Each structure stands twice: as C-alpha cells, then as structure tokens.
PDB file of C-alpha atoms in Angstrom:
ATOM      1  CA  ASP L   1    -239.504 -23.106-180.035  1.00  0.00           C
ATOM      2  CA  ALA L   2    -240.551 -22.166-176.390  1.00  0.00           C
ATOM      3  CA  LYS L   3    -238.313 -20.159-174.075  1.00  0.00           C
ATOM      4  CA  THR L   4    -237.007 -21.721-170.919  1.00  0.00           C
ATOM      5  CA  THR L   5    -236.164 -20.203-167.510  1.00  0.00           C
ATOM      6  CA  GLN L   6    -233.591 -21.863-165.140  1.00  0.00           C
ATOM      7  CA  PRO L   7    -231.999 -20.630-161.961  1.00  0.00           C
ATOM      8  CA  PRO L   8    -228.406 -19.410-162.594  1.00  0.00           C
ATOM      9  CA  SER L   9    -226.718 -21.622-159.981  1.00  0.00           C
ATOM     10  CA  MET L  10    -227.294 -24.310-157.487  1.00  0.00           C
ATOM     11  CA  ASP L  11    -225.243 -26.237-155.065  1.00  0.00           C
ATOM     12  CA  CYS L  12    -225.604 -29.860-153.881  1.00  0.00           C
ATOM     13  CA  ALA L  13    -223.801 -32.147-151.413  1.00  0.00           C
ATOM     14  CA  GLU L  14    -221.990 -35.037-152.895  1.00  0.00           C
ATOM     15  CA  GLY L  15    -224.073 -38.168-152.742  1.00  0.00           C
ATOM     16  CA  ARG L  16    -227.336 -36.286-152.379  1.00  0.00           C
ATOM     17  CA  ALA L  17    -229.901 -35.906-155.166  1.00  0.00           C
ATOM     18  CA  ALA L  18    -229.580 -32.900-157.293  1.00  0.00           C
ATOM     19  CA  ASN L  19    -232.875 -31.438-158.565  1.00  0.00           C
ATOM     20  CA  LEU L  20    -232.631 -28.878-161.313  1.00  0.00           C
ATOM     21  CA  PRO L  21    -235.843 -27.072-162.229  1.00  0.00           C
ATOM     22  CA  CYS L  22    -236.814 -25.584-165.613  1.00  0.00           C
ATOM     23  CA  ASN L  23    -239.720 -23.441-166.462  1.00  0.00           C
ATOM     24  CA  HIS L  24    -241.221 -23.599-169.968  1.00  0.00           C
ATOM     25  CA  SER L  25    -244.613 -22.197-169.514  1.00  0.00           C
ATOM     26  CA  THR L  26    -245.165 -21.381-173.197  1.00  0.00           C
ATOM     27  CA  ILE L  27    -244.548 -24.981-174.386  1.00  0.00           C
ATOM     28  CA  SER L  28    -246.708 -26.292-177.054  1.00  0.00           C
ATOM     29  CA  GLY L  29    -248.178 -29.802-177.364  1.00  0.00           C
ATOM     30  CA  ASN L  30    -245.609 -31.166-179.732  1.00  0.00           C
ATOM     31  CA  GLU L  31    -242.430 -29.714-178.072  1.00  0.00           C
ATOM     32  CA  TYR L  32    -240.092 -31.995-176.430  1.00  0.00           C
ATOM     33  CA  VAL L  33    -237.954 -31.088-173.352  1.00  0.00           C
ATOM     34  CA  TYR L  34    -234.200 -31.805-173.654  1.00  0.00           C
ATOM     35  CA  TRP L  35    -231.491 -31.619-171.054  1.00  0.00           C
ATOM     36  CA  TYR L  36    -227.795 -31.155-171.644  1.00  0.00           C
ATOM     37  CA  ARG L  37    -224.809 -30.449-169.535  1.00  0.00           C
ATOM     38  CA  GLN L  38    -221.551 -28.856-170.256  1.00  0.00           C
ATOM     39  CA  ILE L  39    -218.520 -29.655-168.154  1.00  0.00           C
ATOM     40  CA  HIS L  40    -215.904 -26.924-168.273  1.00  0.00           C
ATOM     41  CA  SER L  41    -213.934 -26.752-171.552  1.00  0.00           C
ATOM     42  CA  GLN L  42    -215.823 -29.769-173.085  1.00  0.00           C
ATOM     43  CA  GLY L  43    -218.716 -29.957-175.528  1.00  0.00           C
ATOM     44  CA  PRO L  44    -222.234 -30.284-174.240  1.00  0.00           C
ATOM     45  CA  GLN L  45    -223.421 -33.819-173.364  1.00  0.00           C
ATOM     46  CA  TYR L  46    -226.920 -35.021-173.990  1.00  0.00           C
ATOM     47  CA  ILE L  47    -228.679 -36.246-170.721  1.00  0.00           C
ATOM     48  CA  ILE L  48    -232.285 -36.979-171.390  1.00  0.00           C
ATOM     49  CA  HIS L  49    -235.514 -36.010-173.121  1.00  0.00           C
ATOM     50  CA  GLY L  50    -239.284 -36.371-172.902  1.00  0.00           C
ATOM     51  CA  LEU L  51    -242.443 -35.132-174.113  1.00  0.00           C
ATOM     52  CA  LYS L  52    -245.073 -35.565-171.266  1.00  0.00           C
ATOM     53  CA  ASN L  53    -244.253 -38.746-169.408  1.00  0.00           C
ATOM     54  CA  ASN L  54    -241.512 -38.993-166.840  1.00  0.00           C
ATOM     55  CA  GLU L  55    -238.320 -40.530-168.123  1.00  0.00           C
ATOM     56  CA  THR L  56    -235.269 -42.252-166.705  1.00  0.00           C
ATOM     57  CA  ASN L  57    -232.080 -43.461-167.920  1.00  0.00           C
ATOM     58  CA  GLU L  58    -228.696 -44.310-166.504  1.00  0.00           C
ATOM     59  CA  MET L  59    -227.729 -40.768-165.935  1.00  0.00           C
ATOM     60  CA  ALA L  60    -230.907 -39.021-164.619  1.00  0.00           C
ATOM     61  CA  SER L  61    -234.580 -38.814-164.369  1.00  0.00           C
ATOM     62  CA  LEU L  62    -236.911 -36.330-165.948  1.00  0.00           C
ATOM     63  CA  ILE L  63    -239.981 -35.240-164.228  1.00  0.00           C
ATOM     64  CA  ILE L  64    -242.454 -33.203-166.434  1.00  0.00           C
ATOM     65  CA  THR L  65    -245.546 -31.618-164.618  1.00  0.00           C
ATOM     66  CA  GLU L  66    -248.892 -32.665-165.957  1.00  0.00           C
ATOM     67  CA  ASP L  67    -249.368 -29.236-167.530  1.00  0.00           C
ATOM     68  CA  ARG L  68    -246.011 -29.569-169.169  1.00  0.00           C
ATOM     69  CA  LYS L  69    -245.125 -25.975-168.102  1.00  0.00           C
ATOM     70  CA  SER L  70    -242.233 -27.070-166.037  1.00  0.00           C
ATOM     71  CA  SER L  71    -239.844 -29.914-165.464  1.00  0.00           C
ATOM     72  CA  THR L  72    -237.120 -31.161-163.093  1.00  0.00           C
ATOM     73  CA  LEU L  73    -233.970 -33.065-163.921  1.00  0.00           C
ATOM     74  CA  ILE L  74    -232.968 -35.301-161.099  1.00  0.00           C
ATOM     75  CA  LEU L  75    -229.408 -36.583-160.610  1.00  0.00           C
ATOM     76  CA  PRO L  76    -230.057 -39.207-157.915  1.00  0.00           C
ATOM     77  CA  HIS L  77    -226.592 -39.448-156.364  1.00  0.00           C
ATOM     78  CA  ALA L  78    -224.573 -36.313-157.344  1.00  0.00           C
ATOM     79  CA  THR L  79    -220.816 -36.785-157.611  1.00  0.00           C
ATOM     80  CA  LEU L  80    -218.092 -34.040-158.009  1.00  0.00           C
ATOM     81  CA  ARG L  81    -217.860 -35.066-161.698  1.00  0.00           C
ATOM     82  CA  ASP L  82    -221.432 -33.805-162.018  1.00  0.00           C
ATOM     83  CA  THR L  83    -220.403 -30.267-161.533  1.00  0.00           C
ATOM     84  CA  ALA L  84    -221.338 -28.478-164.781  1.00  0.00           C
ATOM     85  CA  VAL L  85    -223.623 -26.136-166.583  1.00  0.00           C
ATOM     86  CA  TYR L  86    -227.104 -27.783-167.168  1.00  0.00           C
ATOM     87  CA  TYR L  87    -229.251 -26.561-170.065  1.00  0.00           C
ATOM     88  CA  CYS L  88    -232.867 -27.122-170.445  1.00  0.00           C
ATOM     89  CA  ILE L  89    -234.130 -26.915-174.117  1.00  0.00           C
ATOM     90  CA  VAL L  90    -237.564 -27.055-175.626  1.00  0.00           C
ATOM     91  CA  ARG L  91    -237.714 -28.045-179.285  1.00  0.00           C
ATOM     92  CA  VAL L  92    -240.285 -29.167-181.832  1.00  0.00           C
ATOM     93  CA  SER L  93    -238.547 -29.610-185.057  1.00  0.00           C
ATOM     94  CA  ARG L  94    -235.454 -31.544-186.057  1.00  0.00           C
ATOM     95  CA  THR L  95    -234.927 -29.023-188.786  1.00  0.00           C
ATOM     96  CA  ASN L  96    -234.478 -26.355-186.103  1.00  0.00           C
ATOM     97  CA  ALA L  97    -232.647 -28.562-183.680  1.00  0.00           C
ATOM     98  CA  GLY L  98    -229.410 -26.685-184.007  1.00  0.00           C
ATOM     99  CA  LYS L  99    -231.073 -23.391-183.461  1.00  0.00           C
ATOM    100  CA  SER L 100    -232.227 -24.492-179.970  1.00  0.00           C
ATOM    101  CA  THR L 101    -231.392 -21.647-177.757  1.00  0.00           C
ATOM    102  CA  PHE L 102    -229.076 -22.799-174.981  1.00  0.00           C
ATOM    103  CA  GLY L 103    -229.517 -19.773-172.753  1.00  0.00           C
ATOM    104  CA  ASP L 104    -227.340 -19.481-169.741  1.00  0.00           C
ATOM    105  CA  GLY L 105    -228.415 -22.682-168.024  1.00  0.00           C
ATOM    106  CA  THR L 106    -227.903 -23.665-164.407  1.00  0.00           C
ATOM    107  CA  THR L 107    -224.362 -23.982-162.923  1.00  0.00           C
ATOM    108  CA  LEU L 108    -224.483 -26.926-160.596  1.00  0.00           C
ATOM    109  CA  THR L 109    -221.698 -27.166-158.129  1.00  0.00           C
ATOM    110  CA  VAL L 110    -221.406 -30.491-156.250  1.00  0.00           C
ATOM    111  CA  LYS L 111    -219.587 -30.061-152.965  1.00  0.00           C
ATOM    112  CA  PRO L 112    -217.889 -32.697-150.961  1.00  0.00           C
TER     113      PRO L 112
ATOM    114  CA  GLY N   1    -223.615 -45.033-179.238  1.00  0.00           C
ATOM    115  CA  ALA N   2    -223.987 -41.720-181.088  1.00  0.00           C
ATOM    116  CA  VAL N   3    -220.451 -40.506-180.696  1.00  0.00           C
ATOM    117  CA  VAL N   4    -219.214 -37.330-182.398  1.00  0.00           C
ATOM    118  CA  SER N   5    -215.448 -36.878-182.727  1.00  0.00           C
ATOM    119  CA  GLN N   6    -213.983 -33.327-183.111  1.00  0.00           C
ATOM    120  CA  HIS N   7    -210.424 -32.742-184.187  1.00  0.00           C
ATOM    121  CA  PRO N   8    -208.157 -31.108-183.177  1.00  0.00           C
ATOM    122  CA  SER N   9    -209.084 -30.449-179.593  1.00  0.00           C
ATOM    123  CA  TRP N  10    -206.899 -27.239-179.464  1.00  0.00           C
ATOM    124  CA  VAL N  11    -204.960 -25.317-182.091  1.00  0.00           C
ATOM    125  CA  ILE N  12    -202.626 -22.296-182.071  1.00  0.00           C
ATOM    126  CA  CYS N  13    -202.153 -20.427-185.283  1.00  0.00           C
ATOM    127  CA  LYS N  14    -200.672 -17.185-186.474  1.00  0.00           C
ATOM    128  CA  SER N  15    -202.877 -14.291-187.707  1.00  0.00           C
ATOM    129  CA  GLY N  16    -203.607 -14.542-191.415  1.00  0.00           C
ATOM    130  CA  THR N  17    -203.335 -18.366-191.589  1.00  0.00           C
ATOM    131  CA  SER N  18    -206.314 -20.790-192.038  1.00  0.00           C
ATOM    132  CA  VAL N  19    -207.276 -23.519-189.726  1.00  0.00           C
ATOM    133  CA  LYS N  20    -209.544 -26.630-190.439  1.00  0.00           C
ATOM    134  CA  ILE N  21    -211.590 -28.257-187.847  1.00  0.00           C
ATOM    135  CA  GLU N  22    -213.007 -31.722-188.432  1.00  0.00           C
ATOM    136  CA  CYS N  23    -216.327 -33.063-186.918  1.00  0.00           C
ATOM    137  CA  ARG N  24    -217.093 -36.769-187.423  1.00  0.00           C
ATOM    138  CA  SER N  25    -219.907 -38.957-186.561  1.00  0.00           C
ATOM    139  CA  LEU N  26    -218.243 -42.247-185.541  1.00  0.00           C
ATOM    140  CA  ASP N  27    -221.117 -44.679-185.193  1.00  0.00           C
ATOM    141  CA  PHE N  28    -223.997 -43.170-187.085  1.00  0.00           C
ATOM    142  CA  GLN N  29    -224.787 -41.164-190.274  1.00  0.00           C
ATOM    143  CA  ALA N  30    -225.303 -37.475-189.745  1.00  0.00           C
ATOM    144  CA  THR N  31    -227.234 -35.886-192.460  1.00  0.00           C
ATOM    145  CA  THR N  32    -227.245 -32.621-190.598  1.00  0.00           C
ATOM    146  CA  MET N  33    -224.436 -31.010-188.434  1.00  0.00           C
ATOM    147  CA  PHE N  34    -224.245 -27.708-186.743  1.00  0.00           C
ATOM    148  CA  TRP N  35    -221.280 -25.549-185.779  1.00  0.00           C
ATOM    149  CA  TYR N  36    -221.200 -23.206-182.733  1.00  0.00           C
ATOM    150  CA  ARG N  37    -218.763 -20.963-181.190  1.00  0.00           C
ATOM    151  CA  GLN N  38    -218.563 -20.272-177.463  1.00  0.00           C
ATOM    152  CA  PHE N  39    -216.784 -17.293-175.775  1.00  0.00           C
ATOM    153  CA  PRO N  40    -215.659 -17.550-172.061  1.00  0.00           C
ATOM    154  CA  LYS N  41    -218.565 -17.553-169.602  1.00  0.00           C
ATOM    155  CA  GLN N  42    -221.124 -17.412-172.375  1.00  0.00           C
ATOM    156  CA  SER N  43    -223.455 -19.894-173.893  1.00  0.00           C
ATOM    157  CA  LEU N  44    -223.334 -21.540-177.298  1.00  0.00           C
ATOM    158  CA  MET N  45    -223.927 -19.447-180.419  1.00  0.00           C
ATOM    159  CA  LEU N  46    -225.067 -21.233-183.548  1.00  0.00           C
ATOM    160  CA  MET N  47    -222.886 -20.326-186.519  1.00  0.00           C
ATOM    161  CA  ALA N  48    -224.263 -22.506-189.348  1.00  0.00           C
ATOM    162  CA  THR N  49    -226.237 -25.624-190.264  1.00  0.00           C
ATOM    163  CA  SER N  50    -224.372 -28.092-192.463  1.00  0.00           C
ATOM    164  CA  ASN N  51    -226.306 -30.425-194.611  1.00  0.00           C
ATOM    165  CA  GLU N  52    -224.688 -33.432-196.421  1.00  0.00           C
ATOM    166  CA  GLY N  53    -224.267 -32.659-200.169  1.00  0.00           C
ATOM    167  CA  SER N  54    -225.484 -29.215-199.990  1.00  0.00           C
ATOM    168  CA  LYS N  55    -224.437 -25.653-199.057  1.00  0.00           C
ATOM    169  CA  ALA N  56    -224.300 -24.716-195.447  1.00  0.00           C
ATOM    170  CA  THR N  57    -226.884 -22.250-194.031  1.00  0.00           C
ATOM    171  CA  TYR N  58    -225.193 -19.491-192.029  1.00  0.00           C
ATOM    172  CA  GLU N  59    -226.730 -17.544-189.066  1.00  0.00           C
ATOM    173  CA  GLN N  60    -227.134 -13.800-189.548  1.00  0.00           C
ATOM    174  CA  GLY N  61    -223.782 -11.977-188.870  1.00  0.00           C
ATOM    175  CA  VAL N  62    -221.582 -15.017-189.680  1.00  0.00           C
ATOM    176  CA  GLU N  63    -219.289 -14.456-192.633  1.00  0.00           C
ATOM    177  CA  LYS N  64    -219.707 -17.425-195.035  1.00  0.00           C
ATOM    178  CA  ASP N  65    -216.403 -16.519-196.884  1.00  0.00           C
ATOM    179  CA  LYS N  66    -214.560 -16.496-193.470  1.00  0.00           C
ATOM    180  CA  PHE N  67    -216.075 -19.664-191.998  1.00  0.00           C
ATOM    181  CA  LEU N  68    -216.045 -22.232-194.829  1.00  0.00           C
ATOM    182  CA  ILE N  69    -218.122 -25.310-194.116  1.00  0.00           C
ATOM    183  CA  ASN N  70    -218.038 -28.535-196.085  1.00  0.00           C
ATOM    184  CA  HIS N  71    -220.224 -31.575-195.539  1.00  0.00           C
ATOM    185  CA  ALA N  72    -219.170 -33.925-198.207  1.00  0.00           C
ATOM    186  CA  SER N  73    -220.055 -37.252-196.588  1.00  0.00           C
ATOM    187  CA  LEU N  74    -222.688 -38.524-194.073  1.00  0.00           C
ATOM    188  CA  THR N  75    -220.008 -38.822-191.425  1.00  0.00           C
ATOM    189  CA  LEU N  76    -217.683 -35.684-191.876  1.00  0.00           C
ATOM    190  CA  SER N  77    -218.273 -31.911-191.682  1.00  0.00           C
ATOM    191  CA  THR N  78    -215.293 -29.521-191.677  1.00  0.00           C
ATOM    192  CA  LEU N  79    -215.082 -25.792-190.667  1.00  0.00           C
ATOM    193  CA  THR N  80    -212.288 -23.799-191.997  1.00  0.00           C
ATOM    194  CA  VAL N  81    -211.475 -20.437-190.371  1.00  0.00           C
ATOM    195  CA  THR N  82    -209.807 -18.549-193.153  1.00  0.00           C
ATOM    196  CA  SER N  83    -207.413 -15.654-192.678  1.00  0.00           C
ATOM    197  CA  ALA N  84    -207.703 -16.011-188.910  1.00  0.00           C
ATOM    198  CA  HIS N  85    -207.410 -13.016-186.684  1.00  0.00           C
ATOM    199  CA  PRO N  86    -206.998 -12.753-182.895  1.00  0.00           C
ATOM    200  CA  GLU N  87    -210.829 -12.051-182.549  1.00  0.00           C
ATOM    201  CA  ASP N  88    -211.540 -15.508-184.151  1.00  0.00           C
ATOM    202  CA  SER N  89    -210.000 -16.988-180.953  1.00  0.00           C
ATOM    203  CA  SER N  90    -212.806 -19.064-179.380  1.00  0.00           C
ATOM    204  CA  PHE N  91    -214.214 -22.423-178.505  1.00  0.00           C
ATOM    205  CA  TYR N  92    -215.729 -24.064-181.622  1.00  0.00           C
ATOM    206  CA  ILE N  93    -218.083 -26.926-181.271  1.00  0.00           C
ATOM    207  CA  CYS N  94    -219.893 -29.096-183.655  1.00  0.00           C
ATOM    208  CA  SER N  95    -223.109 -31.273-183.177  1.00  0.00           C
ATOM    209  CA  ALA N  96    -225.013 -33.702-185.135  1.00  0.00           C
ATOM    210  CA  LEU N  97    -228.476 -35.306-185.336  1.00  0.00           C
ATOM    211  CA  THR N  98    -228.821 -38.933-185.892  1.00  0.00           C
ATOM    212  CA  GLY N  99    -230.455 -40.432-188.963  1.00  0.00           C
ATOM    213  CA  PRO N 100    -233.697 -39.202-190.496  1.00  0.00           C
ATOM    214  CA  VAL N 101    -235.993 -41.582-188.576  1.00  0.00           C
ATOM    215  CA  ALA N 102    -236.670 -40.132-185.280  1.00  0.00           C
ATOM    216  CA  TYR N 103    -237.653 -36.453-185.432  1.00  0.00           C
ATOM    217  CA  ASN N 104    -237.133 -36.001-181.727  1.00  0.00           C
ATOM    218  CA  SER N 105    -233.593 -37.338-181.672  1.00  0.00           C
ATOM    219  CA  PRO N 106    -231.317 -35.332-179.515  1.00  0.00           C
ATOM    220  CA  LEU N 107    -228.138 -33.467-180.574  1.00  0.00           C
ATOM    221  CA  HIS N 108    -224.903 -35.158-179.977  1.00  0.00           C
ATOM    222  CA  PHE N 109    -221.895 -32.818-179.538  1.00  0.00           C
ATOM    223  CA  GLY N 110    -218.201 -33.125-180.283  1.00  0.00           C
ATOM    224  CA  ASN N 111    -215.756 -32.066-177.504  1.00  0.00           C
ATOM    225  CA  GLY N 112    -214.901 -28.776-178.926  1.00  0.00           C
ATOM    226  CA  THR N 113    -211.768 -27.137-180.460  1.00  0.00           C
ATOM    227  CA  ARG N 114    -210.014 -24.334-178.557  1.00  0.00           C
ATOM    228  CA  LEU N 115    -208.699 -21.994-181.202  1.00  0.00           C
ATOM    229  CA  THR N 116    -206.130 -19.418-180.393  1.00  0.00           C
ATOM    230  CA  VAL N 117    -204.946 -16.890-182.975  1.00  0.00           C
ATOM    231  CA  THR N 118    -201.688 -15.080-182.063  1.00  0.00           C
TER     232      THR N 118
END
C-alpha cells in the first residue's frame, strides 16, 4: 500500500473549518484513501473514505485531487471534541486492511 | 452501524497471571479481526490477524504463545496475554472488517483495553 505524509500538528479555532492535508503521491489506481481519528485513550474512529470522487458524510468531507496524489479532510465546523490525532491511510486490499500503516498522523487541536 | 465492543476497557493484573480481552462485533459479522498494541505517544502496531475458524496470523516479532488469539465465531475474537509481565503493559485495540461483500469496507475499531501489569 502507498505511503502517506501528513503534517505532525495543526491548530484550528472552534467553529471554523479544519482542513487536514495528506500526501499520497505513490498511490495506485485501485487504492482507496481512508481517514480515521483517535481521541486520547480511545480506539480509532472511522471518518470517511474515497477512491477518486469527493465524498461527504455527516462527519466530514474528503477532497481528492484529480491526480489522486493528495487529499484533504475537511471538518466544516470544528468543535473542541474534534481534538484528536487524524490518520490518512491508503489501502487496496481488504486482506491487507489490518496492515494499513497508521503512521504518526496529524494532531489537530481545536482551540476555543 | 458497525459497532465493535471491546472488554474490559481497563485491567490491572499481577505479573505472571493471564488476562483475556474480548472483541465483539455487535451488529455485523466479522470474518476478519485485527489486534494492535499502542504505546504512549506512538501509533498503532499490528500484532496479528484473526480469521474466524482458523489460526491467527502473527506479525514478525510477536510471540504467538504469549498472545493467544481465538476467533471461534463470526462476532467474537479474544486475545489472551499469558504470563503477563510489566513490559506487556500497553493499550490493546481490536478492529474488524464488515462482511465479505465490499472489498473497500473500512476498519471499525473497539475502544481499546488499557492493560497494566504490576
């Protein structure tokens, strides 16, 4: 599975949109992009995933560039409860799903 | 939907004893589950892949006789830490994939178990 690169930390003001970037320049055509987050002392939580089209659900939006080499997770109105470590994962095969490398992620701190 | 329940959420045990951690998929059948451990300020490290009805596949460096995994049903996998030592103290997390239909289905995680060995 392709490697991803994320900034180690970001701050965001409460109520503002949080835009978290992820670089996956070696992604192949059949690899999906997944986003998870982990709030302190909890298990990771699935947020959203996509292949090439932009996706939106009740938690967030995922914007994938046309060349698919990068993506952005958007939390439209960040709250203090969105403070967490956010992981961007690229994965192709369900048989290797558990081997997805979580890396260090981006620590998002939402400030009042 | 896709809820994974992990129990207990925390446990303290004495050195030399064994501890069992349960991971249940509450509203779906999980043919494959995964077990991770996470040390403070570090990312998740995959320990093993658990497949229903067959032996678990362990990652390199993980002692299969120390970390016993059983996946006897489509909704339950257990991790038993045998003869626990203080260095086994960690945050253990399980995850599961939903059924075999969608190959791009995401992982769903339990809330983790904090193990402290004294």
